[in-house]
C-alpha cells in the first residue's frame, strides 16, 4: 500500500493476508513440520502474503521448544493463538509465553476463540485486551446481529467459518453474505477460517486424500470482493454475485471489474484495512500460487 494505505498495487492486495494454520486439518502437520513450512514460506517468493502462525494455546510450550532448536531467520514469527472458551489455563499459557525470552521472536499478536455463549465475550475482553487483536467466531444463525452487536460493544473482532472437511460445513451464500453485511454496518474487522485454500469459487477436493469428495468452495477473493462491494454501497445482489463468481476475477492497477461490478484499488485497500483482515489456511502454497495466477491473467 502507499503511505496512506489507500491505493495498492495489485500485488499488495493480499499482503499479510494468509494466516498459516498447518497444524489443523486437512493438513494436520506436526508442530516441527508446520514451523518448518512457515519458515520456508517466509523465505520464499510469496513471503509478502504470509501472515501469522496459528497455534492452540495448549501447544505454546511445545512451540517454544521447537523454536529453541531452529533458526527462523530474520524478523519475527507473529502468532495467532486459539484459546478455549473461558479457559484460565489458556490465559495463563498466553501470558507465560509472552513473558518468556522467545516472545521477541514469536510475539502473540492475536487471539482467536469460539465462545459458546455471549457472556464469554466479556471474559475474552478482560483477559486479552488491550494490546492484542481478539477474534470471536460467530455461528451463522439468526443470532448473528446480536453477536456482532456484542462483539462491537466489547471492542473485539469477528471470525467466520467458511468451510470444513465435509460439504455441509460450507455456509449458505445468504448466511455468509449476512455476516459480511453485518460487519460492514458495524465497522467491524473480521477474519475467515476453513475452506479458503483457493482464490476463486469452484468445486474442489475437501481433503488431500486421493479419493476425496469434491464440493463447491468459496474463494478468498470472492469473500474480499463481496465485502468490498458492500462497503462501496453496492446492492446485496451484486455482492452475492461476486461471492458466487467462479471466474473472471482479474486484478489490475485499476482495481477489479467482475460480475458487472467495478471496485477501485482504494476500495479494495480500505476493505482489507478496515474489514477483511486475513484468513486461516492449512496450506500456504495453494492460496499463494493461485493469487499470483490471478495477477498473471
Short mmCIF file of N, CA and C in Angstrom, two decimals, residues 141-286:
data_model
loop_
_atom_site.label_atom_id
_atom_site.label_comp_id
_atom_site.label_asym_id
_atom_site.label_seq_id
_atom_site.Cartn_x
_atom_site.Cartn_y
_atom_site.Cartn_z
N UNK A 141 -26.18 -17.97 12.18
CA UNK A 141 -27.55 -18.31 12.54
C UNK A 141 -28.35 -17.02 12.62
N UNK A 142 -29.57 -17.14 13.07
CA UNK A 142 -30.41 -15.95 13.23
C UNK A 142 -29.86 -15.00 14.29
N UNK A 143 -28.94 -15.49 15.14
CA UNK A 143 -28.38 -14.67 16.21
C UNK A 143 -27.19 -13.82 15.77
N UNK A 144 -26.82 -13.86 14.51
CA UNK A 144 -25.64 -13.12 14.06
C UNK A 144 -25.70 -11.64 14.43
N UNK A 145 -26.82 -10.92 14.20
CA UNK A 145 -26.83 -9.49 14.59
C UNK A 145 -26.54 -9.27 16.07
N UNK A 146 -27.09 -10.13 16.92
CA UNK A 146 -26.88 -9.97 18.36
C UNK A 146 -25.41 -10.21 18.73
N UNK A 147 -24.80 -11.21 18.11
CA UNK A 147 -23.39 -11.49 18.38
C UNK A 147 -22.51 -10.35 17.88
N UNK A 148 -22.79 -9.85 16.68
CA UNK A 148 -21.96 -8.78 16.14
C UNK A 148 -22.11 -7.50 16.98
N UNK A 149 -23.32 -7.23 17.46
CA UNK A 149 -23.50 -6.07 18.35
C UNK A 149 -22.64 -6.21 19.60
N UNK A 150 -22.64 -7.41 20.19
CA UNK A 150 -21.88 -7.63 21.42
C UNK A 150 -20.38 -7.58 21.16
N UNK A 151 -19.94 -8.13 20.04
CA UNK A 151 -18.52 -8.08 19.68
C UNK A 151 -18.07 -6.63 19.54
N UNK A 152 -18.88 -5.83 18.86
CA UNK A 152 -18.54 -4.41 18.71
C UNK A 152 -18.51 -3.70 20.06
N UNK A 153 -19.47 -4.00 20.92
CA UNK A 153 -19.55 -3.35 22.23
C UNK A 153 -18.33 -3.65 23.10
N UNK A 154 -17.75 -4.84 22.93
CA UNK A 154 -16.60 -5.24 23.74
C UNK A 154 -15.27 -4.87 23.09
N UNK A 155 -15.29 -4.26 21.91
CA UNK A 155 -14.06 -3.90 21.24
C UNK A 155 -13.31 -5.08 20.64
N UNK A 156 -14.03 -6.16 20.33
CA UNK A 156 -13.43 -7.36 19.76
C UNK A 156 -13.58 -7.35 18.24
N UNK A 157 -13.10 -8.40 17.62
CA UNK A 157 -13.23 -8.60 16.18
C UNK A 157 -14.00 -9.89 15.93
N UNK A 158 -14.50 -10.06 14.73
CA UNK A 158 -15.31 -11.23 14.41
C UNK A 158 -14.50 -12.24 13.61
N UNK A 159 -15.01 -13.45 13.60
CA UNK A 159 -14.39 -14.54 12.83
C UNK A 159 -15.51 -15.39 12.26
N UNK A 160 -15.34 -15.82 11.00
CA UNK A 160 -16.39 -16.61 10.36
C UNK A 160 -15.78 -17.87 9.77
N UNK A 161 -16.49 -18.98 9.93
CA UNK A 161 -16.05 -20.26 9.36
C UNK A 161 -16.69 -20.42 7.99
N UNK A 162 -15.84 -20.55 6.96
CA UNK A 162 -16.34 -20.55 5.58
C UNK A 162 -16.26 -21.93 4.93
N UNK A 163 -16.01 -22.97 5.71
CA UNK A 163 -15.96 -24.30 5.13
C UNK A 163 -15.52 -25.33 6.15
N UNK A 164 -15.05 -26.47 5.63
CA UNK A 164 -14.63 -27.55 6.50
C UNK A 164 -14.31 -28.80 5.71
N UNK A 165 -14.31 -29.94 6.36
CA UNK A 165 -13.91 -31.19 5.74
C UNK A 165 -15.06 -31.94 5.09
N UNK A 166 -16.29 -31.43 5.26
CA UNK A 166 -17.47 -32.03 4.61
C UNK A 166 -18.25 -30.92 3.92
N UNK A 167 -19.03 -31.29 2.93
CA UNK A 167 -19.75 -30.30 2.14
C UNK A 167 -20.70 -29.47 3.00
N UNK A 168 -21.31 -30.11 4.00
CA UNK A 168 -22.28 -29.40 4.84
C UNK A 168 -21.64 -28.34 5.73
N UNK A 169 -20.31 -28.34 5.82
CA UNK A 169 -19.63 -27.35 6.66
C UNK A 169 -19.55 -25.98 5.99
N UNK A 170 -19.87 -25.90 4.70
CA UNK A 170 -19.79 -24.64 4.00
C UNK A 170 -21.11 -23.89 4.16
N UNK A 171 -21.07 -22.67 4.65
CA UNK A 171 -22.32 -21.95 4.91
C UNK A 171 -23.05 -21.57 3.63
N UNK A 172 -24.35 -21.43 3.76
CA UNK A 172 -25.16 -20.97 2.62
C UNK A 172 -24.72 -19.56 2.23
N UNK A 173 -24.74 -19.24 0.94
CA UNK A 173 -24.30 -17.92 0.49
C UNK A 173 -25.00 -16.77 1.19
N UNK A 174 -26.31 -16.87 1.38
CA UNK A 174 -27.05 -15.77 2.01
C UNK A 174 -26.64 -15.60 3.47
N UNK A 175 -26.32 -16.71 4.14
CA UNK A 175 -25.89 -16.62 5.54
C UNK A 175 -24.53 -15.95 5.64
N UNK A 176 -23.61 -16.32 4.75
CA UNK A 176 -22.29 -15.68 4.75
C UNK A 176 -22.41 -14.21 4.37
N UNK A 177 -23.26 -13.91 3.41
CA UNK A 177 -23.44 -12.52 3.00
C UNK A 177 -24.01 -11.68 4.14
N UNK A 178 -24.93 -12.24 4.92
CA UNK A 178 -25.50 -11.51 6.05
C UNK A 178 -24.42 -11.19 7.09
N UNK A 179 -23.50 -12.13 7.31
CA UNK A 179 -22.38 -11.87 8.22
C UNK A 179 -21.52 -10.72 7.68
N UNK A 180 -21.16 -10.78 6.41
CA UNK A 180 -20.32 -9.72 5.82
C UNK A 180 -21.01 -8.37 5.91
N UNK A 181 -22.29 -8.35 5.59
CA UNK A 181 -23.05 -7.11 5.64
C UNK A 181 -23.09 -6.56 7.07
N UNK A 182 -23.24 -7.46 8.04
CA UNK A 182 -23.29 -7.04 9.43
C UNK A 182 -21.98 -6.44 9.91
N UNK A 183 -20.86 -6.99 9.45
CA UNK A 183 -19.57 -6.41 9.85
C UNK A 183 -19.38 -5.02 9.25
N UNK A 184 -19.81 -4.86 8.01
CA UNK A 184 -19.71 -3.54 7.36
C UNK A 184 -20.55 -2.52 8.12
N UNK A 185 -21.78 -2.90 8.46
CA UNK A 185 -22.69 -1.97 9.12
C UNK A 185 -22.14 -1.52 10.47
N UNK A 186 -21.37 -2.38 11.13
CA UNK A 186 -20.87 -2.05 12.47
C UNK A 186 -19.40 -1.62 12.46
N UNK A 187 -18.79 -1.55 11.29
CA UNK A 187 -17.40 -1.16 11.21
C UNK A 187 -16.46 -2.15 11.85
N UNK A 188 -16.81 -3.44 11.80
CA UNK A 188 -16.01 -4.48 12.44
C UNK A 188 -14.95 -5.05 11.51
N UNK A 189 -13.81 -5.37 12.07
CA UNK A 189 -12.82 -6.16 11.37
C UNK A 189 -13.11 -7.64 11.61
N UNK A 190 -12.79 -8.48 10.63
CA UNK A 190 -13.03 -9.91 10.79
C UNK A 190 -11.97 -10.71 10.04
N UNK A 191 -11.85 -11.97 10.42
CA UNK A 191 -11.05 -12.91 9.66
C UNK A 191 -11.92 -14.12 9.33
N UNK A 192 -11.50 -14.89 8.35
CA UNK A 192 -12.21 -16.10 7.97
C UNK A 192 -11.33 -17.30 8.27
N UNK A 193 -11.96 -18.46 8.34
CA UNK A 193 -11.20 -19.68 8.58
C UNK A 193 -11.89 -20.84 7.89
N UNK A 194 -11.08 -21.78 7.41
CA UNK A 194 -11.54 -23.04 6.84
C UNK A 194 -12.15 -22.86 5.44
N UNK A 195 -11.67 -23.70 4.53
CA UNK A 195 -12.28 -23.76 3.21
C UNK A 195 -11.89 -22.69 2.22
N UNK A 196 -10.88 -21.88 2.54
CA UNK A 196 -10.48 -20.81 1.61
C UNK A 196 -9.09 -21.04 1.04
N UNK A 197 -8.80 -22.27 0.63
CA UNK A 197 -7.50 -22.56 0.02
C UNK A 197 -7.36 -21.92 -1.35
N UNK A 198 -8.48 -21.64 -1.98
CA UNK A 198 -8.46 -21.25 -3.40
C UNK A 198 -8.85 -19.79 -3.57
N UNK A 199 -8.36 -19.21 -4.67
CA UNK A 199 -8.59 -17.79 -4.91
C UNK A 199 -10.03 -17.50 -5.32
N UNK A 200 -10.60 -18.36 -6.17
CA UNK A 200 -11.96 -18.12 -6.66
C UNK A 200 -12.82 -19.36 -6.46
N UNK A 201 -14.10 -19.15 -6.46
CA UNK A 201 -15.06 -20.22 -6.19
C UNK A 201 -14.98 -21.31 -7.25
N UNK A 202 -15.15 -22.55 -6.80
CA UNK A 202 -15.17 -23.69 -7.69
C UNK A 202 -15.42 -24.95 -6.91
N UNK A 203 -15.46 -26.06 -7.60
CA UNK A 203 -15.62 -27.36 -6.96
C UNK A 203 -14.23 -27.97 -6.79
N UNK A 204 -13.85 -28.21 -5.54
CA UNK A 204 -12.50 -28.68 -5.23
C UNK A 204 -12.58 -29.86 -4.25
N UNK A 205 -11.50 -30.67 -4.18
CA UNK A 205 -11.47 -31.74 -3.17
C UNK A 205 -11.49 -31.15 -1.76
N UNK A 206 -12.21 -31.82 -0.86
CA UNK A 206 -12.35 -31.33 0.50
C UNK A 206 -11.15 -31.67 1.38
N UNK A 207 -10.39 -32.70 1.00
CA UNK A 207 -9.19 -33.07 1.73
C UNK A 207 -8.11 -33.40 0.71
N UNK A 208 -6.95 -33.84 1.22
CA UNK A 208 -5.84 -34.21 0.33
C UNK A 208 -5.82 -35.70 0.02
N UNK A 209 -6.84 -36.45 0.44
CA UNK A 209 -6.92 -37.87 0.12
C UNK A 209 -7.14 -38.06 -1.38
N UNK A 210 -6.56 -39.08 -1.98
CA UNK A 210 -6.70 -39.29 -3.43
C UNK A 210 -8.16 -39.44 -3.88
N UNK A 211 -9.00 -40.00 -3.02
CA UNK A 211 -10.40 -40.22 -3.37
C UNK A 211 -11.32 -39.22 -2.68
N UNK A 212 -10.81 -38.04 -2.34
CA UNK A 212 -11.58 -37.06 -1.58
C UNK A 212 -12.81 -36.60 -2.34
N UNK A 213 -13.89 -36.42 -1.58
CA UNK A 213 -15.12 -35.85 -2.14
C UNK A 213 -14.86 -34.41 -2.56
N UNK A 214 -15.52 -33.98 -3.63
CA UNK A 214 -15.44 -32.59 -4.06
C UNK A 214 -16.74 -31.86 -3.71
N UNK A 215 -16.63 -30.56 -3.52
CA UNK A 215 -17.79 -29.74 -3.20
C UNK A 215 -17.48 -28.30 -3.60
N UNK A 216 -18.53 -27.48 -3.82
CA UNK A 216 -18.30 -26.06 -4.10
C UNK A 216 -17.67 -25.37 -2.89
N UNK A 217 -16.60 -24.62 -3.14
CA UNK A 217 -15.90 -23.91 -2.08
C UNK A 217 -15.81 -22.43 -2.44
N UNK A 218 -15.90 -21.56 -1.44
CA UNK A 218 -15.72 -20.13 -1.67
C UNK A 218 -14.25 -19.84 -1.95
N UNK A 219 -13.99 -18.82 -2.73
CA UNK A 219 -12.63 -18.34 -2.92
C UNK A 219 -12.39 -17.14 -2.01
N UNK A 220 -11.14 -16.99 -1.55
CA UNK A 220 -10.88 -15.85 -0.67
C UNK A 220 -11.03 -14.53 -1.40
N UNK A 221 -10.78 -14.51 -2.72
CA UNK A 221 -11.03 -13.27 -3.46
C UNK A 221 -12.52 -12.99 -3.57
N UNK A 222 -13.34 -14.04 -3.67
CA UNK A 222 -14.79 -13.83 -3.68
C UNK A 222 -15.27 -13.16 -2.40
N UNK A 223 -14.74 -13.63 -1.26
CA UNK A 223 -15.12 -13.05 0.03
C UNK A 223 -14.65 -11.60 0.10
N UNK A 224 -13.44 -11.35 -0.34
CA UNK A 224 -12.91 -9.98 -0.33
C UNK A 224 -13.75 -9.06 -1.22
N UNK A 225 -14.06 -9.51 -2.43
CA UNK A 225 -14.79 -8.66 -3.36
C UNK A 225 -16.23 -8.42 -2.89
N UNK A 226 -16.87 -9.44 -2.34
CA UNK A 226 -18.22 -9.25 -1.83
C UNK A 226 -18.22 -8.25 -0.68
N UNK A 227 -17.24 -8.36 0.20
CA UNK A 227 -17.12 -7.41 1.31
C UNK A 227 -16.88 -6.00 0.80
N UNK A 228 -15.99 -5.87 -0.19
CA UNK A 228 -15.68 -4.56 -0.76
C UNK A 228 -16.90 -3.95 -1.44
N UNK A 229 -17.69 -4.78 -2.10
CA UNK A 229 -18.90 -4.26 -2.75
C UNK A 229 -19.89 -3.72 -1.72
N UNK A 230 -20.06 -4.43 -0.62
CA UNK A 230 -20.95 -3.96 0.43
C UNK A 230 -20.43 -2.66 1.03
N UNK A 231 -19.13 -2.58 1.26
CA UNK A 231 -18.54 -1.35 1.78
C UNK A 231 -18.75 -0.19 0.81
N UNK A 232 -18.72 -0.51 -0.48
CA UNK A 232 -18.86 0.51 -1.52
C UNK A 232 -20.31 0.94 -1.73
N UNK A 233 -21.24 0.34 -1.00
CA UNK A 233 -22.65 0.69 -1.15
C UNK A 233 -23.34 0.00 -2.29
N UNK A 234 -22.73 -1.05 -2.84
CA UNK A 234 -23.37 -1.79 -3.93
C UNK A 234 -24.55 -2.60 -3.38
N UNK A 235 -25.52 -2.92 -4.23
CA UNK A 235 -26.67 -3.72 -3.78
C UNK A 235 -26.22 -5.10 -3.30
N UNK A 236 -26.98 -5.67 -2.39
CA UNK A 236 -26.65 -7.00 -1.88
C UNK A 236 -26.62 -8.04 -2.99
N UNK A 237 -27.48 -7.89 -4.00
CA UNK A 237 -27.47 -8.85 -5.11
C UNK A 237 -26.14 -8.82 -5.85
N UNK A 238 -25.56 -7.64 -5.97
CA UNK A 238 -24.25 -7.53 -6.64
C UNK A 238 -23.18 -8.19 -5.79
N UNK A 239 -23.24 -7.99 -4.48
CA UNK A 239 -22.27 -8.63 -3.59
C UNK A 239 -22.42 -10.14 -3.61
N UNK A 240 -23.66 -10.61 -3.68
CA UNK A 240 -23.90 -12.05 -3.74
C UNK A 240 -23.33 -12.63 -5.04
N UNK A 241 -23.50 -11.92 -6.14
CA UNK A 241 -22.94 -12.39 -7.41
C UNK A 241 -21.43 -12.50 -7.34
N UNK A 242 -20.78 -11.56 -6.66
CA UNK A 242 -19.33 -11.63 -6.51
C UNK A 242 -18.93 -12.80 -5.61
N UNK A 243 -19.70 -13.07 -4.59
CA UNK A 243 -19.40 -14.16 -3.68
C UNK A 243 -19.44 -15.50 -4.41
N UNK A 244 -20.30 -15.60 -5.42
CA UNK A 244 -20.51 -16.86 -6.13
C UNK A 244 -19.80 -16.92 -7.48
N UNK A 245 -19.09 -15.87 -7.87
CA UNK A 245 -18.47 -15.80 -9.18
C UNK A 245 -17.33 -16.81 -9.30
N UNK A 246 -17.41 -17.75 -10.27
CA UNK A 246 -16.38 -18.78 -10.36
C UNK A 246 -15.19 -18.41 -11.24
N UNK A 247 -15.26 -17.31 -11.96
CA UNK A 247 -14.18 -16.97 -12.88
C UNK A 247 -14.25 -15.48 -13.19
N UNK A 248 -13.29 -15.01 -13.98
CA UNK A 248 -13.31 -13.62 -14.42
C UNK A 248 -12.88 -12.63 -13.36
N UNK A 249 -12.19 -13.12 -12.29
CA UNK A 249 -11.68 -12.21 -11.26
C UNK A 249 -10.23 -11.88 -11.63
N UNK A 250 -10.03 -10.72 -12.20
CA UNK A 250 -8.70 -10.32 -12.63
C UNK A 250 -8.30 -9.03 -11.94
N UNK A 251 -7.14 -9.03 -11.30
CA UNK A 251 -6.66 -7.87 -10.57
C UNK A 251 -5.74 -7.05 -11.46
N UNK A 252 -6.01 -5.76 -11.56
CA UNK A 252 -5.17 -4.86 -12.34
C UNK A 252 -4.91 -3.60 -11.52
N UNK A 253 -4.12 -2.71 -12.08
CA UNK A 253 -3.83 -1.44 -11.40
C UNK A 253 -5.08 -0.59 -11.26
N UNK A 254 -6.11 -0.88 -12.06
CA UNK A 254 -7.38 -0.13 -11.99
C UNK A 254 -8.39 -0.76 -11.05
N UNK A 255 -8.00 -1.82 -10.37
CA UNK A 255 -8.91 -2.48 -9.45
C UNK A 255 -9.45 -3.77 -10.03
N UNK A 256 -10.73 -4.02 -9.84
CA UNK A 256 -11.38 -5.25 -10.29
C UNK A 256 -12.69 -4.89 -10.98
N UNK A 257 -12.91 -5.51 -12.12
CA UNK A 257 -14.21 -5.46 -12.77
C UNK A 257 -14.68 -6.90 -12.91
N UNK A 258 -15.75 -7.23 -12.20
CA UNK A 258 -16.18 -8.62 -12.16
C UNK A 258 -17.68 -8.68 -11.91
N UNK A 259 -18.36 -9.55 -12.62
CA UNK A 259 -19.81 -9.74 -12.44
C UNK A 259 -20.57 -8.42 -12.55
N UNK A 260 -20.08 -7.52 -13.41
CA UNK A 260 -20.74 -6.24 -13.61
C UNK A 260 -20.45 -5.20 -12.55
N UNK A 261 -19.54 -5.49 -11.62
CA UNK A 261 -19.22 -4.56 -10.54
C UNK A 261 -17.78 -4.07 -10.70
N UNK A 262 -17.58 -2.78 -10.60
CA UNK A 262 -16.24 -2.19 -10.64
C UNK A 262 -15.85 -1.76 -9.24
N UNK A 263 -14.69 -2.22 -8.79
CA UNK A 263 -14.19 -1.87 -7.47
C UNK A 263 -12.81 -1.25 -7.62
N UNK A 264 -12.62 -0.07 -7.06
CA UNK A 264 -11.37 0.65 -7.21
C UNK A 264 -10.29 0.09 -6.29
N UNK A 265 -9.01 0.36 -6.60
CA UNK A 265 -7.94 -0.04 -5.68
C UNK A 265 -8.13 0.54 -4.28
N UNK A 266 -8.61 1.78 -4.19
CA UNK A 266 -8.80 2.39 -2.87
C UNK A 266 -9.85 1.65 -2.06
N UNK A 267 -10.95 1.24 -2.71
CA UNK A 267 -11.99 0.48 -2.01
C UNK A 267 -11.48 -0.87 -1.55
N UNK A 268 -10.72 -1.55 -2.40
CA UNK A 268 -10.17 -2.85 -2.03
C UNK A 268 -9.18 -2.72 -0.87
N UNK A 269 -8.34 -1.70 -0.92
CA UNK A 269 -7.36 -1.50 0.16
C UNK A 269 -8.06 -1.18 1.47
N UNK A 270 -9.08 -0.33 1.42
CA UNK A 270 -9.82 0.02 2.63
C UNK A 270 -10.55 -1.19 3.21
N UNK A 271 -11.01 -2.08 2.34
CA UNK A 271 -11.69 -3.29 2.79
C UNK A 271 -10.73 -4.20 3.54
N UNK A 272 -9.51 -4.36 3.01
CA UNK A 272 -8.50 -5.14 3.73
C UNK A 272 -8.12 -4.50 5.06
N UNK A 273 -7.99 -3.20 5.05
CA UNK A 273 -7.54 -2.49 6.26
C UNK A 273 -8.61 -2.47 7.34
N UNK A 274 -9.85 -2.26 6.96
CA UNK A 274 -10.91 -1.99 7.92
C UNK A 274 -11.86 -3.15 8.16
N UNK A 275 -11.79 -4.20 7.33
CA UNK A 275 -12.78 -5.28 7.46
C UNK A 275 -12.13 -6.66 7.34
N UNK A 276 -11.86 -7.13 6.13
CA UNK A 276 -11.37 -8.49 5.91
C UNK A 276 -9.86 -8.50 6.10
N UNK A 277 -9.42 -8.76 7.33
CA UNK A 277 -8.01 -8.62 7.66
C UNK A 277 -7.16 -9.80 7.20
N UNK A 278 -7.71 -11.03 7.27
CA UNK A 278 -6.91 -12.21 6.93
C UNK A 278 -7.82 -13.44 6.88
N UNK A 279 -7.23 -14.55 6.44
CA UNK A 279 -7.94 -15.83 6.53
C UNK A 279 -6.93 -16.91 6.89
N UNK A 280 -7.41 -17.89 7.65
CA UNK A 280 -6.57 -19.01 8.04
C UNK A 280 -6.63 -20.11 7.02
N UNK A 281 -5.48 -20.68 6.70
CA UNK A 281 -5.40 -21.78 5.73
C UNK A 281 -4.35 -22.77 6.19
N UNK A 282 -4.66 -24.07 6.11
CA UNK A 282 -3.69 -25.08 6.48
C UNK A 282 -2.65 -25.29 5.39
N UNK A 283 -2.86 -24.65 4.24
CA UNK A 283 -1.88 -24.63 3.17
C UNK A 283 -1.50 -23.19 2.89
N UNK A 284 -0.22 -22.92 2.70
CA UNK A 284 0.19 -21.60 2.22
C UNK A 284 0.42 -21.62 0.72
N UNK A 285 0.96 -22.71 0.21
CA UNK A 285 1.31 -22.76 -1.21
C UNK A 285 0.08 -22.60 -2.11
N UNK A 286 -1.01 -23.29 -1.78
CA UNK A 286 -2.19 -23.23 -2.65
C UNK A 286 -2.73 -21.81 -2.80
#
